[in-house]
XYZ file of C-alpha atoms in Angstrom:
772
model
C 17.955 1.413 28.908
C 16.052 -1.539 30.148
C 15.243 -4.322 27.765
C 12.001 -5.876 27.572
C 9.794 -8.628 25.546
C 6.562 -7.567 25.110
C 3.662 -9.020 23.306
C 1.573 -6.938 20.835
C -1.321 -8.036 18.310
C -1.206 -7.305 14.548
C -4.570 -7.916 12.756
C -4.933 -9.318 8.818
C -7.878 -10.624 7.346
C -10.146 -10.426 10.560
C -7.686 -12.526 12.202
C -5.439 -11.559 15.451
C -1.982 -12.820 15.793
C 0.156 -12.219 18.635
C 4.118 -11.459 18.028
C 6.719 -11.011 20.661
C 8.906 -8.224 20.229
C 11.747 -6.717 22.199
C 11.187 -3.380 23.421
C 14.166 -1.001 24.651
C 13.175 2.396 26.224
C 9.930 4.168 26.159
C 8.113 5.944 23.271
C 7.769 9.306 23.357
C 4.197 10.785 23.981
C 1.718 10.658 20.783
C 1.786 13.905 18.568
C -2.151 15.000 19.052
C -4.291 17.399 17.092
C -2.940 20.216 19.787
C 0.721 19.542 18.438
C 2.309 22.469 17.097
C 4.814 21.208 14.864
C 7.053 22.897 12.364
C 8.272 20.320 9.624
C 5.711 17.396 9.803
C 2.382 18.473 7.963
C 4.416 20.882 5.605
C 4.669 20.604 1.855
C 8.143 19.432 1.329
C 9.854 18.648 -1.814
C 11.549 14.973 -1.912
C 14.891 15.803 -0.188
C 16.114 13.037 -2.872
C 14.615 14.783 -5.927
C 17.851 16.174 -7.194
C 19.282 12.763 -7.372
C 15.896 11.291 -9.204
C 15.995 13.721 -11.946
C 19.597 14.102 -13.065
C 19.916 10.502 -13.147
C 22.482 10.595 -9.923
C 20.360 8.275 -8.350
C 21.718 4.566 -8.566
C 19.048 1.761 -9.148
C 20.023 -1.757 -9.365
C 19.885 -1.807 -12.996
C 22.455 1.122 -12.741
C 25.207 -0.847 -10.953
C 27.980 -1.409 -13.190
C 31.174 -3.106 -11.199
C 34.527 -4.010 -12.606
C 34.709 -7.474 -14.500
C 30.768 -7.500 -14.293
C 29.014 -10.501 -16.135
C 25.472 -10.713 -17.437
C 22.791 -12.924 -17.227
C 20.130 -13.906 -19.550
C 16.858 -16.462 -19.154
C 15.645 -19.238 -21.219
C 12.087 -19.737 -20.811
C 9.529 -22.579 -21.297
C 7.337 -22.141 -24.479
C 5.316 -24.507 -23.102
C 2.158 -23.959 -20.385
C 3.263 -27.433 -19.162
C 6.129 -29.850 -19.913
C 8.913 -32.014 -18.816
C 12.386 -31.610 -19.695
C 13.681 -34.514 -21.235
C 17.361 -33.556 -22.111
C 19.387 -30.037 -22.703
C 22.328 -29.927 -24.528
C 24.029 -26.291 -23.846
C 27.500 -27.371 -25.146
C 27.199 -25.185 -27.787
C 26.220 -22.100 -25.693
C 29.038 -22.943 -23.470
C 31.515 -22.411 -25.967
C 30.023 -19.249 -27.481
C 32.125 -16.226 -27.350
C 31.849 -14.407 -24.006
C 29.818 -17.431 -22.155
C 31.484 -18.133 -18.863
C 28.318 -20.465 -17.623
C 25.273 -21.971 -18.155
C 22.595 -23.518 -15.877
C 20.067 -25.373 -15.757
C 18.210 -28.536 -14.113
C 20.977 -30.896 -14.954
C 23.985 -29.027 -13.387
C 22.222 -26.701 -10.918
C 19.106 -28.774 -9.753
C 20.206 -28.163 -6.194
C 19.601 -24.579 -6.238
C 16.455 -23.847 -4.373
C 14.257 -20.809 -3.741
C 13.089 -20.568 -0.256
C 10.299 -18.309 -0.664
C 8.149 -21.392 -2.356
C 10.622 -24.379 -1.779
C 11.034 -25.138 -5.576
C 14.198 -25.683 -7.443
C 15.072 -22.284 -9.697
C 15.537 -25.107 -12.282
C 13.344 -27.612 -12.400
C 12.595 -30.705 -14.305
C 8.884 -29.918 -14.637
C 7.894 -26.416 -16.140
C 4.586 -25.500 -14.827
C 3.794 -22.564 -16.957
C 4.778 -20.655 -20.211
C 7.872 -18.488 -18.990
C 9.139 -21.321 -16.064
C 12.980 -20.734 -15.896
C 14.599 -23.545 -18.562
C 18.217 -22.142 -18.294
C 20.332 -19.108 -17.709
C 23.579 -17.837 -19.805
C 25.790 -16.197 -17.937
C 28.437 -14.003 -20.564
C 30.719 -10.807 -20.548
C 27.955 -8.831 -22.370
C 24.243 -8.824 -22.286
C 23.869 -9.402 -26.011
C 26.374 -12.632 -25.935
C 24.346 -14.130 -22.818
C 21.198 -13.481 -25.160
C 22.723 -14.935 -28.368
C 23.965 -18.351 -26.330
C 20.248 -18.707 -25.392
C 19.458 -19.724 -28.938
C 22.292 -22.509 -28.949
C 20.684 -24.353 -25.891
C 18.974 -27.398 -27.600
C 15.993 -28.252 -25.605
C 14.029 -31.384 -25.883
C 10.626 -30.743 -24.031
C 7.759 -33.582 -23.076
C 4.619 -31.586 -23.416
C 2.125 -32.768 -20.773
C -1.539 -32.003 -20.279
C -2.273 -28.229 -19.199
C -5.306 -26.170 -17.808
C -5.632 -22.371 -17.719
C -9.080 -21.650 -17.272
C -9.968 -21.262 -13.631
C -13.436 -22.493 -14.199
C -12.172 -25.814 -15.809
C -9.327 -26.143 -13.238
C -11.883 -26.768 -10.481
C -13.334 -29.929 -12.513
C -12.635 -32.904 -11.011
C -11.286 -34.443 -14.309
C -9.050 -31.290 -14.761
C -5.569 -32.084 -15.712
C -3.233 -31.751 -12.874
C -0.848 -28.557 -12.745
C 1.984 -30.663 -11.341
C 2.824 -34.362 -11.299
C 6.083 -33.549 -9.353
C 5.767 -30.805 -6.891
C 3.261 -30.236 -3.805
C 1.819 -27.343 -5.804
C -0.449 -29.869 -7.915
C -3.079 -29.056 -5.228
C -4.981 -26.180 -4.248
C -3.729 -23.934 -0.850
C -4.606 -26.285 2.074
C -8.145 -25.436 3.636
C -9.620 -24.629 0.415
C -12.455 -23.571 -0.584
C -12.690 -21.315 2.391
C -16.052 -20.492 3.979
C -16.286 -17.511 6.571
C -19.926 -17.353 8.034
C -21.768 -15.055 10.723
C -25.327 -15.088 11.760
C -27.931 -16.986 9.793
C -27.651 -16.404 6.292
C -31.083 -18.238 5.597
C -32.908 -16.405 8.108
C -31.389 -13.165 6.724
C -32.813 -13.687 3.257
C -36.365 -14.443 4.885
C -36.192 -11.083 6.305
C -35.239 -9.580 3.027
C -37.966 -7.513 1.025
C -35.531 -7.075 -1.984
C -32.871 -9.477 -3.230
C -30.576 -9.040 -6.000
C -28.006 -11.623 -7.684
C -25.083 -9.713 -9.391
C -21.584 -10.822 -10.684
C -18.388 -9.170 -11.538
C -15.302 -10.796 -13.363
C -11.803 -8.984 -12.872
C -8.883 -9.551 -15.115
C -5.597 -10.889 -14.150
C -3.221 -7.730 -14.001
C 0.415 -7.501 -14.272
C 2.520 -5.160 -12.011
C 4.787 -3.656 -15.021
C 7.054 -1.524 -12.689
C 9.256 0.731 -14.517
C 12.167 -1.247 -13.247
C 11.926 -4.885 -13.195
C 13.206 -7.835 -10.824
C 16.564 -8.606 -10.808
C 19.905 -7.376 -9.076
C 23.829 -7.141 -9.031
C 25.559 -9.875 -6.983
C 29.343 -9.861 -5.843
C 31.018 -12.300 -3.851
C 34.469 -11.050 -2.267
C 35.270 -14.328 -0.632
C 34.054 -13.249 2.445
C 30.899 -11.344 2.000
C 28.262 -11.778 -0.825
C 26.740 -8.403 -1.700
C 23.769 -7.840 -3.495
C 22.300 -4.602 -5.111
C 18.321 -5.950 -5.224
C 15.279 -4.142 -6.667
C 13.495 -5.116 -4.031
C 11.005 -4.165 -1.052
C 12.718 -6.166 1.542
C 16.262 -6.138 2.057
C 16.451 -8.309 5.243
C 14.362 -10.877 3.257
C 16.776 -10.901 0.467
C 19.633 -11.544 2.962
C 17.514 -14.539 4.134
C 16.751 -15.674 1.076
C 20.298 -15.511 -0.375
C 21.698 -17.188 2.705
C 19.607 -19.990 2.678
C 19.900 -20.758 -0.984
C 23.460 -20.423 -0.867
C 24.391 -21.968 2.518
C 25.808 -19.173 3.878
C 25.511 -17.236 7.239
C 23.408 -14.399 7.165
C 26.452 -12.376 8.387
C 27.961 -13.313 4.977
C 25.420 -11.615 3.115
C 24.666 -7.844 2.390
C 21.745 -6.461 0.616
C 21.377 -3.229 -0.659
C 18.655 -1.053 -2.231
C 19.009 2.501 -2.367
C 16.583 3.283 -4.962
C 13.841 1.212 -7.116
C 11.725 1.593 -10.014
C 8.701 0.800 -8.529
C 7.576 -1.873 -6.897
C 3.938 -2.896 -5.874
C 3.888 -5.912 -3.550
C 5.604 -8.718 -5.429
C 9.006 -7.716 -4.836
C 9.536 -9.395 -1.381
C 12.483 -11.622 -1.025
C 15.192 -12.312 -3.227
C 13.494 -13.646 -6.131
C 14.933 -16.431 -8.825
C 16.676 -13.659 -10.742
C 18.491 -12.527 -7.582
C 19.475 -16.352 -6.319
C 20.458 -16.908 -9.714
C 22.938 -13.789 -9.732
C 24.072 -14.537 -6.231
C 24.905 -18.052 -7.128
C 26.608 -17.167 -10.320
C 28.746 -14.699 -8.542
C 29.522 -17.130 -5.454
C 30.586 -19.860 -8.090
C 32.340 -17.935 -10.745
C 34.016 -15.429 -8.338
C 33.011 -12.378 -10.400
C 29.813 -9.586 -10.321
C 26.668 -10.767 -12.197
C 23.887 -8.838 -13.112
C 20.455 -10.633 -14.084
C 17.609 -8.003 -14.695
C 14.511 -9.600 -15.909
C 13.379 -8.471 -19.307
C 9.902 -7.317 -19.954
C 8.432 -10.304 -21.234
C 10.084 -12.315 -18.231
C 8.608 -9.892 -16.032
C 5.133 -9.987 -17.290
C 5.532 -13.844 -17.389
C 7.134 -14.648 -14.505
C 7.159 -12.235 -11.744
C 3.451 -12.716 -10.175
C 0.608 -10.952 -10.906
C -3.133 -9.540 -9.314
C -5.109 -12.898 -10.305
C -8.366 -12.817 -12.300
C -11.593 -13.363 -10.000
C -15.172 -14.482 -10.767
C -17.273 -13.011 -8.229
C -20.947 -13.712 -7.543
C -23.252 -12.314 -5.001
C -26.809 -12.287 -3.416
C -27.593 -9.479 -0.992
C -30.942 -8.871 0.628
C -32.265 -5.750 2.412
C -35.451 -4.638 3.684
C -37.447 -1.996 1.847
C -35.790 0.838 3.807
C -32.340 -0.193 2.359
C -31.350 -2.171 5.573
C -29.218 -4.946 4.802
C -30.206 -8.512 5.751
C -27.887 -10.807 4.072
C -24.818 -11.105 1.694
C -23.421 -14.123 0.262
C -20.370 -14.117 -1.870
C -18.746 -16.582 -3.721
C -15.273 -16.010 -5.202
C -13.181 -18.217 -7.773
C -9.725 -17.084 -7.661
C -6.744 -17.956 -10.307
C -3.667 -18.627 -8.049
C -1.653 -19.706 -10.965
C 0.711 -22.742 -10.946
C 2.548 -22.294 -7.758
C 0.412 -19.615 -5.877
C 0.191 -20.877 -1.820
C -2.523 -18.475 -0.963
C -5.630 -16.584 -1.682
C -5.989 -12.840 -1.750
C -8.296 -11.541 0.646
C -11.113 -10.825 -2.077
C -13.906 -11.081 0.763
C -12.411 -8.569 3.013
C -14.824 -5.880 2.107
C -17.939 -7.898 2.371
C -17.050 -9.094 5.927
C -16.398 -5.689 7.480
C -17.100 -2.715 5.339
C -21.417 -2.515 5.956
C -23.106 -3.369 8.816
C -24.807 -6.981 8.291
C -25.438 -9.623 10.703
C -25.469 -12.486 8.205
C -22.751 -13.133 6.295
C -21.148 -16.261 4.237
C -18.482 -15.759 1.927
C -16.693 -18.627 0.049
C -13.429 -18.637 -1.651
C -12.083 -21.162 -4.392
C -8.662 -21.194 -5.449
C -8.048 -22.351 -8.950
C -4.676 -23.666 -9.726
C -3.689 -23.433 -13.482
C -0.558 -23.447 -15.731
C -0.005 -19.706 -15.872
C 2.024 -17.470 -13.957
C 1.333 -17.323 -10.332
C -0.502 -14.772 -8.054
C 1.785 -12.256 -6.247
C 0.897 -9.247 -3.752
C -0.042 -6.235 -5.822
C -1.286 -3.252 -4.108
C -3.996 -4.143 -1.877
C -4.095 -7.872 -3.208
C -7.723 -8.911 -3.037
C -9.132 -5.791 -1.743
C -9.204 -3.955 -5.042
C -11.110 -6.695 -6.865
C -13.296 -7.481 -3.998
C -14.222 -3.838 -3.329
C -15.227 -3.609 -7.111
C -17.287 -6.706 -6.808
C -19.009 -5.654 -3.738
C -19.692 -1.990 -4.594
C -20.982 -3.046 -7.975
C -23.566 -5.325 -6.363
C -24.711 -2.742 -3.900
C -25.446 -0.261 -6.837
C -27.750 -2.902 -8.278
C -29.273 -3.116 -4.951
C -30.086 0.377 -4.630
C -31.610 0.162 -8.179
C -33.588 -2.437 -7.336
C -34.878 -0.438 -4.076
C -35.064 2.670 -5.833
C -32.771 4.086 -3.447
C -29.969 6.756 -3.953
C -26.697 4.551 -3.699
C -24.936 6.773 -1.309
C -28.093 6.790 0.955
C -27.922 3.221 0.818
C -24.227 2.993 2.009
C -24.923 5.512 4.859
C -27.859 3.636 5.873
C -25.508 0.645 6.591
C -22.793 2.287 8.113
C -20.837 0.049 10.634
C -19.678 1.467 13.811
C -17.664 -1.270 14.844
C -15.318 -3.902 13.029
C -17.825 -6.681 12.861
C -15.795 -10.270 12.283
C -13.645 -9.384 15.625
C -16.732 -7.459 17.536
C -14.151 -4.576 18.672
C -14.108 -0.660 18.119
C -12.674 1.012 15.182
C -9.956 3.643 16.942
C -11.463 6.338 14.778
C -13.735 6.242 11.648
C -14.460 9.439 8.983
C -16.194 7.631 6.807
C -19.336 9.523 6.819
C -17.204 12.750 6.370
C -15.666 11.259 3.438
C -18.928 10.648 1.933
C -20.196 14.279 2.720
C -17.299 16.158 1.266
C -16.715 13.892 -1.789
C -20.589 13.927 -2.570
C -20.234 17.577 -2.609
C -17.519 18.243 -4.426
C -18.455 15.804 -7.154
C -21.764 17.375 -7.399
C -23.759 14.421 -6.472
C -27.241 15.869 -5.554
C -27.168 16.634 -9.697
C -26.246 13.186 -10.786
C -29.299 12.606 -12.730
C -29.809 16.134 -14.041
C -30.522 16.112 -17.897
C -28.142 18.608 -19.228
C -25.318 16.827 -16.991
C -26.118 12.847 -17.789
C -26.588 13.979 -21.836
C -24.124 16.781 -22.722
C -25.199 16.637 -26.444
C -28.755 15.962 -25.687
C -30.486 12.323 -25.704
C -30.262 11.989 -29.435
C -26.479 12.379 -28.935
C -23.723 9.662 -28.530
C -22.178 11.167 -25.167
C -23.706 9.613 -21.848
C -22.179 10.805 -18.489
C -22.596 9.263 -15.097
C -21.181 9.546 -11.635
C -20.563 6.834 -9.589
C -18.879 6.177 -5.939
C -17.307 3.648 -3.934
C -16.171 3.166 -0.386
C -12.474 1.987 0.825
C -11.442 0.022 3.798
C -7.525 -1.059 4.648
C -5.133 -1.390 7.366
C -1.960 0.666 7.089
C -1.462 0.747 10.745
C 1.822 -1.225 10.696
C 3.665 -2.539 13.792
C 6.550 -3.925 15.437
C 9.444 -4.621 14.810
C 11.081 -1.754 13.227
C 14.126 0.086 14.371
C 16.087 3.325 13.891
C 19.324 5.036 14.955
C 19.865 8.761 15.272
C 23.169 10.188 15.425
C 24.164 13.983 16.053
C 27.197 14.759 14.829
C 29.650 17.208 16.231
C 28.667 20.117 13.602
C 25.231 19.661 14.906
C 23.911 17.754 11.708
C 22.132 14.410 11.922
C 22.108 11.225 10.066
C 19.029 8.482 10.606
C 19.954 4.697 9.732
C 17.444 2.598 9.180
C 17.043 -0.432 7.041
C 13.374 0.161 5.230
C 12.804 0.710 1.853
C 11.992 4.002 -0.290
C 10.243 2.283 -3.033
C 9.376 5.656 -4.755
C 6.837 6.666 -2.200
C 9.053 9.241 -0.564
C 9.963 7.637 2.348
C 13.441 9.283 2.799
C 11.431 12.610 3.250
C 9.092 11.837 5.425
C 11.265 10.023 7.819
C 13.807 13.198 7.764
C 10.568 15.316 8.576
C 9.955 13.159 11.578
C 13.624 13.028 12.521
C 14.012 16.788 11.996
C 10.891 17.876 14.191
C 11.893 15.788 16.853
C 15.695 16.879 16.869
C 14.705 20.173 16.322
C 16.795 20.784 12.923
C 16.101 22.307 9.916
C 15.226 19.506 7.447
C 18.408 20.197 5.265
C 20.541 19.337 8.510
C 19.341 15.765 8.410
C 20.222 13.042 6.068
C 18.484 9.882 6.226
C 20.245 6.379 5.025
C 18.177 3.353 4.310
C 17.896 0.048 2.374
C 20.959 -1.445 3.652
C 21.296 -4.674 5.921
C 24.886 -3.453 6.944
C 23.341 -0.652 9.106
C 21.961 -3.517 11.294
C 18.910 -1.895 12.149
C 15.938 -3.750 11.209
C 12.912 -2.755 9.332
C 9.989 -4.747 7.997
C 9.259 -5.287 4.359
C 7.906 -2.050 2.501
C 4.334 -3.116 1.586
C 0.883 -3.316 3.024
C 1.175 0.833 3.432
C 3.091 -0.176 6.824
C 6.279 1.573 6.369
C 5.541 4.975 7.886
C 3.420 3.621 10.193
C 6.033 1.282 11.195
C 9.325 2.956 10.746
C 8.260 6.445 11.472
C 7.553 6.149 15.379
C 10.869 4.180 15.469
C 12.706 7.023 13.718
C 11.036 9.622 16.218
C 11.751 7.606 19.130
C 15.431 7.255 18.072
C 15.302 11.467 17.776
C 13.883 11.902 20.721
C 16.382 9.818 22.566
C 18.998 11.666 20.857
C 17.333 15.071 21.616
C 17.245 14.188 25.373
C 20.977 13.099 25.744
C 21.572 16.796 23.793
C 19.710 18.897 26.183
C 21.639 16.830 29.314
C 24.891 17.681 27.629
C 24.068 21.183 27.327
C 22.677 21.433 30.688
C 25.833 20.013 31.943
C 28.194 22.515 29.737
C 25.729 25.408 30.609
C 25.141 24.633 34.228
C 21.289 24.795 33.501
C 18.540 22.558 34.606
C 17.732 20.396 31.477
C 13.648 21.709 31.672
C 15.238 25.314 31.041
C 16.368 24.306 27.734
C 14.550 24.139 24.303
C 15.791 23.101 20.938
C 14.681 24.404 17.889
C 15.886 25.272 14.447
C 19.319 23.930 15.083
C 19.598 25.887 18.033
C 19.330 25.814 21.791
C 17.183 28.455 23.749
C 16.391 29.281 27.154
C 12.854 28.613 28.032
C 12.530 31.219 30.613
C 14.121 34.368 28.686
C 13.579 32.982 25.071
C 17.108 33.842 24.498
C 19.357 32.193 21.843
C 22.266 30.231 23.954
C 23.947 28.827 20.743
C 23.971 26.457 17.948
C 23.687 22.831 18.731
C 27.183 22.460 16.732
C 28.754 24.820 19.247
C 28.149 22.743 22.092
C 28.967 19.317 20.558
C 32.296 20.549 19.261
C 33.350 21.083 23.246
C 33.326 17.422 23.486
C 36.129 16.716 21.295
C 34.548 14.848 18.375
C 31.913 13.095 20.386
C 28.646 11.811 18.638
C 25.392 11.415 20.091
C 23.961 7.920 18.953
C 20.141 6.936 20.265
C 18.093 3.835 19.219
C 14.410 3.902 18.647
C 11.437 1.327 18.344
C 8.070 0.749 17.140
C 5.817 0.179 20.155
C 3.121 -2.072 20.503
C -0.214 -1.747 18.275
C -3.353 -0.657 20.268
C -5.289 -3.316 22.189
C -8.931 -3.894 21.779
C -9.690 -1.965 18.854
C -9.089 -1.894 15.003
C -7.027 0.718 13.339
C -8.134 1.167 9.718
C -7.870 3.429 7.114
C -11.186 4.499 5.661
C -11.917 6.694 2.596
C -14.495 7.092 -0.521
C -13.982 8.125 -4.431
C -16.463 9.505 -6.592
C -16.020 9.253 -10.353
C -17.725 10.920 -13.218
C -17.232 9.433 -16.943
C -18.335 9.965 -20.344
C -19.433 7.148 -22.576
C -19.616 7.159 -26.407
C -22.524 4.670 -26.897
C -20.999 4.529 -30.620
C -17.563 3.718 -30.000
C -17.826 1.940 -26.688
C -14.819 4.422 -25.347
C -15.055 5.471 -21.959
C -13.509 8.378 -20.909
C -13.190 9.248 -16.830
C -13.390 12.970 -16.448
C -12.937 13.446 -12.754
C -12.220 11.422 -9.651
C -12.961 13.016 -6.141
C -10.784 11.260 -3.607
C -11.331 11.571 0.391
C -9.126 9.218 2.520
C -8.188 9.217 6.093
C -5.010 8.223 6.773
C -4.270 9.728 9.837
C -1.795 12.738 10.244
C -0.571 13.556 6.853
C 3.272 14.154 7.339
C 4.142 15.426 3.891
C 1.010 16.873 2.065
C 2.918 16.640 -1.258
C 4.249 12.917 -1.182
C 0.670 12.019 0.374
C -0.986 13.343 -2.877
C 1.402 11.726 -4.910
C 0.612 8.436 -3.672
C -3.416 9.169 -4.166
C -2.730 10.135 -7.545
C -0.693 7.042 -8.230
C -3.078 4.771 -7.004
C -5.976 6.305 -8.793
C -3.932 6.049 -11.817
C -3.341 2.236 -11.452
C -6.989 1.459 -10.419
C -8.022 3.284 -13.662
C -5.894 1.148 -15.742
C -7.416 -2.014 -13.757
C -10.743 -0.901 -14.533
C -10.920 0.320 -18.264
C -7.572 -1.417 -19.998
C -5.340 -3.731 -18.214
C -5.704 -7.372 -18.651
C -3.528 -10.504 -19.452
C -4.645 -12.249 -22.468
C -4.423 -16.019 -22.710
C -5.002 -18.054 -25.563
C -6.961 -20.939 -24.124
C -5.916 -23.313 -26.748
C -2.423 -23.000 -26.503
C -2.067 -21.673 -22.878
C 0.248 -18.730 -23.903
C 0.020 -15.490 -22.790
C -0.382 -13.015 -25.828
C 0.493 -9.611 -24.480
C 3.607 -10.005 -22.469
C 4.712 -6.529 -23.162
C 3.968 -2.581 -22.600
C 2.926 -2.659 -26.509
C -0.293 -4.971 -26.427
C -0.544 -5.032 -22.458
C -2.148 -1.423 -22.184
C -1.631 0.738 -19.376
C -2.987 4.573 -18.490
C -0.818 7.063 -20.538
C -0.964 10.925 -19.575
C -4.174 11.292 -22.356
C -6.248 8.801 -20.042
C -5.445 10.600 -16.614
C -8.347 12.488 -15.345
C -8.939 15.739 -13.365
C -8.011 14.289 -9.869
C -9.463 16.275 -6.964
C -7.663 15.066 -3.282
C -9.646 16.346 -0.344
C -7.111 16.011 2.768
C -8.833 14.970 6.332
C -5.374 15.667 7.790
C -6.392 14.466 11.591
C -4.017 12.242 13.617
C -5.023 9.014 14.615
C -3.875 9.111 18.397
C -4.589 5.356 18.792
C -2.427 4.349 15.926
C 1.062 5.139 16.709
C 3.024 8.213 18.483
C 3.082 10.239 15.216
C -0.439 9.854 14.435
C -0.311 8.441 10.894
C -1.350 5.645 8.824
C -0.147 4.328 5.508
C -1.687 5.842 2.200
C -0.014 3.578 -0.512
C -3.023 0.856 -0.747
C -6.021 2.769 0.085
C -6.335 5.470 -3.313
C -6.344 2.112 -5.654
C -9.273 0.178 -3.700
C -12.390 2.021 -4.517
C -11.126 3.378 -8.045
C -12.297 0.543 -10.098
C -15.701 0.134 -8.168
C -16.415 3.946 -8.603
C -15.679 3.777 -12.305
C -17.864 0.526 -12.857
C -20.860 2.262 -10.980
C -20.124 5.634 -12.693
C -20.349 3.341 -16.069
C -23.336 1.929 -15.039
C -25.124 5.241 -14.359
C -24.385 6.439 -17.561
C -25.530 3.238 -19.520
C -28.303 2.175 -17.408
C -27.044 -1.057 -17.360
C -25.113 -2.893 -14.513
C -21.237 -3.855 -15.297
C -20.685 -7.343 -15.173
C -16.779 -7.578 -16.035
C -13.986 -5.724 -16.026
C -11.860 -3.785 -17.731
C -14.304 -1.711 -19.323
C -12.835 -2.028 -23.036
C -14.685 -0.431 -25.790
C -15.731 -4.188 -27.213
C -16.862 -4.797 -23.525
C -18.853 -1.549 -23.282
C -20.680 -2.268 -26.642
C -21.520 -5.855 -25.779
C -23.133 -4.119 -22.485
C -25.008 -1.667 -24.592
C -26.232 -4.671 -26.851
C -27.238 -7.074 -24.048
């Protein structure tokens, strides 16, 4: 097949960037609405479900190798300090201990992801890495930590984000470049004439929403197992990015990339912060390389909560102007975001403000506050969750000031185009989502007396209904590759370098391959998460996996099927266009007669395997591909205790073609549950005087349990987006979490008749709201 270098365009946060990629061959035609599909679109249990529920699935935590050592980390107790001296002699001679690494003996081990030493002499936050003990057992490694004597020089610190912006605030670092806020901040976006927009306004409202720092708390923490055999460094990593792990480990150890193999078969969750090798993976790799024995380093739960990144807290203020009929004339948003000690970027908190509703005059200002706390990291729709909540809360306050129905206000300002880029959307079904969601939740009856006051006005219970809109990308893009192999017995193996981070990627890729190959699903096996396959795939994040890797798998399967048909045509002396492949058999198109199983033809070739390669083609030009949706929440508030109970969530999301309604619904449910936690209970609590995190564990950091989960009503739109890619599907990872906090906050405001100003809506905060 001819090789071409093509230029495609990637869109993120209102910016278009060019990317050159290699393309080999031609993609098949798009599966449009008229396509009759036998496997894709059907409810299908996970192909690896048995392994998951029986415990035979191997996670990074499960890897056990002969002679394997175990690592444990010593963390800084101070929010800011310099290491004056380390005496590890007692630890180094303790039973079972094979090494102790720290700044004074391993100071040259650098983390390529932030260009900072893994073991630095300046500690920038509580939980920063001081030393690592390597021992025969986990218990011996942990015991050794208590034997390491460290002399610290405490330094001035700042943990409050407002205080961090003051001119006389303590410097977060005196050694590293992370001393300053990210380059280019404060960052301002403007369009139109903001002052003129407010002059045109008949009504102007000001609103504020503070959002908490949320911690990832995946079931499986960061880390992995590394082994050096003298030629190859193999690392089994809990990662969303095996190729990023390979690059990072090779760079840190001075190896060539062909000397590093990264594997991730199963992982216990990853919500954006498991890109690259992470310092735990680098330490495991370094120890295995230097000691010549396998080494495991998996973070403890406390380490995970202190040092693995977070969704940063924000303080958002809004000023919105509108005419009497609800037409928006101006929006101004100011955001302070806590990027922590080493955060190098700012989450796109203003994305919804810039794009979601029609408004000609907008200004957004982002201020990054650098503090002596664990750093921000990508976290399922980073910035957009908190920013959407802020905008949607402000819009409901505007609706109240106008005396207008909140849903009608949103319909009034429906945006037909991407305003920041001035280009059309490939498809937008947001109005349909509004209609379906409103009907299902009973929006028209939201103010009925008996619904709002289930015990009567004298009772303690109040009910409210709120809603919020959703905007995200999820269109993916190149480069992404796949290989399809048809084996002599008629079964197939699909190879790809992508990761299944718990979303069901193995299953949906198997469905796509089975559909294109004309095979039953059980005859297709998908192998992924291994750089040794040599089949590149991008990181699994941003809702990009299905939309990036799915088309590559389909192209590989289509090429394999084409070669199969050519083989059968020669063996049967029939024209290729007279043959059809379905359900694992070859059929005559003219007579409909079965000619034989696929394997019966391939077995005639003395073991020949058909191997074909597929690639993701370029993105759509001159249009924006987006996912849109809406959620409606019904809540019940006890005004005596302040407890909020979410009764029901109705979710309507347009993510293009739904390859598997079962795994799609799981994604929607998971996102909603995570959004509920952000709205009602999750928050990192910091002692401002000591700079210490007080709840770095799952006992005091509250996450939703089964008692907190409401009825979740998912409405499937399931319409292929023919401009997105050849399978017509978009990602569904981020969309469901984005509108949930805003919908819940607006439902609580509706129940209480008071605007929400801060999340999470814990009982004490609700009582304060009632008494304000």
